[in-house]
Amino acid sequence: IKGLTHLQELYIFENPLTKETRNFLKELEKEKKLLLYLDSY
């Protein structure tokens, strides 16, 4: 997450994430893995 201090990031991730945010992060992870997978070719 851009523009956040380390403490703010910790605070955000320490708190229970909303379902939407969790799903969003999951999708982000999937995309990242997909990109890494495609990059490996």
PDB file of C-alpha atoms in Angstrom:
ATOM      1  CA  ILE A   1       0.000   0.000   0.000  1.00  0.00           C
ATOM      2  CA  LYS A   2       1.629   3.185  -1.156  1.00  0.00           C
ATOM      3  CA  GLY A   3       1.946   6.313   0.946  1.00  0.00           C
ATOM      4  CA  LEU A   4       1.563   4.612   4.298  1.00  0.00           C
ATOM      5  CA  THR A   5       4.107   4.543   7.063  1.00  0.00           C
ATOM      6  CA  HIS A   6       5.294   1.180   8.299  1.00  0.00           C
ATOM      7  CA  LEU A   7       3.288   1.641  11.506  1.00  0.00           C
ATOM      8  CA  GLN A   8       0.115   2.376   9.572  1.00  0.00           C
ATOM      9  CA  GLU A   9       0.649  -0.763   7.520  1.00  0.00           C
ATOM     10  CA  LEU A  10       1.180  -2.820  10.652  1.00  0.00           C
ATOM     11  CA  TYR A  11      -1.940  -1.319  12.167  1.00  0.00           C
ATOM     12  CA  ILE A  12      -3.990  -2.152   9.095  1.00  0.00           C
ATOM     13  CA  PHE A  13      -2.731  -5.720   8.859  1.00  0.00           C
ATOM     14  CA  GLU A  14      -2.931  -6.353  12.609  1.00  0.00           C
ATOM     15  CA  ASN A  15      -6.605  -5.469  12.585  1.00  0.00           C
ATOM     16  CA  PRO A  16      -9.069  -8.019  11.308  1.00  0.00           C
ATOM     17  CA  LEU A  17      -9.519  -7.189   7.674  1.00  0.00           C
ATOM     18  CA  THR A  18     -12.958  -6.769   6.260  1.00  0.00           C
ATOM     19  CA  LYS A  19     -14.095  -9.587   4.037  1.00  0.00           C
ATOM     20  CA  GLU A  20     -13.873  -7.360   0.974  1.00  0.00           C
ATOM     21  CA  THR A  21     -10.317  -6.344   1.738  1.00  0.00           C
ATOM     22  CA  ARG A  22      -9.286  -9.935   2.339  1.00  0.00           C
ATOM     23  CA  ASN A  23     -10.805 -11.004  -0.966  1.00  0.00           C
ATOM     24  CA  PHE A  24      -9.134  -8.078  -2.695  1.00  0.00           C
ATOM     25  CA  LEU A  25      -5.746  -9.038  -1.282  1.00  0.00           C
ATOM     26  CA  LYS A  26      -6.317 -12.654  -2.272  1.00  0.00           C
ATOM     27  CA  GLU A  27      -7.082 -11.622  -5.846  1.00  0.00           C
ATOM     28  CA  LEU A  28      -3.984  -9.434  -5.809  1.00  0.00           C
ATOM     29  CA  GLU A  29      -1.872 -12.390  -4.722  1.00  0.00           C
ATOM     30  CA  LYS A  30      -3.328 -14.537  -7.488  1.00  0.00           C
ATOM     31  CA  GLU A  31      -2.539 -11.880 -10.071  1.00  0.00           C
ATOM     32  CA  LYS A  32       0.990 -11.493  -8.754  1.00  0.00           C
ATOM     33  CA  LYS A  33       1.574 -15.234  -8.965  1.00  0.00           C
ATOM     34  CA  LEU A  34       0.100 -15.300 -12.439  1.00  0.00           C
ATOM     35  CA  LEU A  35       2.389 -12.484 -13.555  1.00  0.00           C
ATOM     36  CA  LEU A  36       5.408 -14.203 -12.032  1.00  0.00           C
ATOM     37  CA  TYR A  37       4.364 -17.407 -13.777  1.00  0.00           C
ATOM     38  CA  LEU A  38       4.043 -15.656 -17.121  1.00  0.00           C
ATOM     39  CA  ASP A  39       7.320 -13.804 -16.583  1.00  0.00           C
ATOM     40  CA  SER A  40       9.148 -17.083 -16.075  1.00  0.00           C
ATOM     41  CA  TYR A  41       8.622 -17.934 -19.736  1.00  0.00           C
TER      42      TYR A  41
END
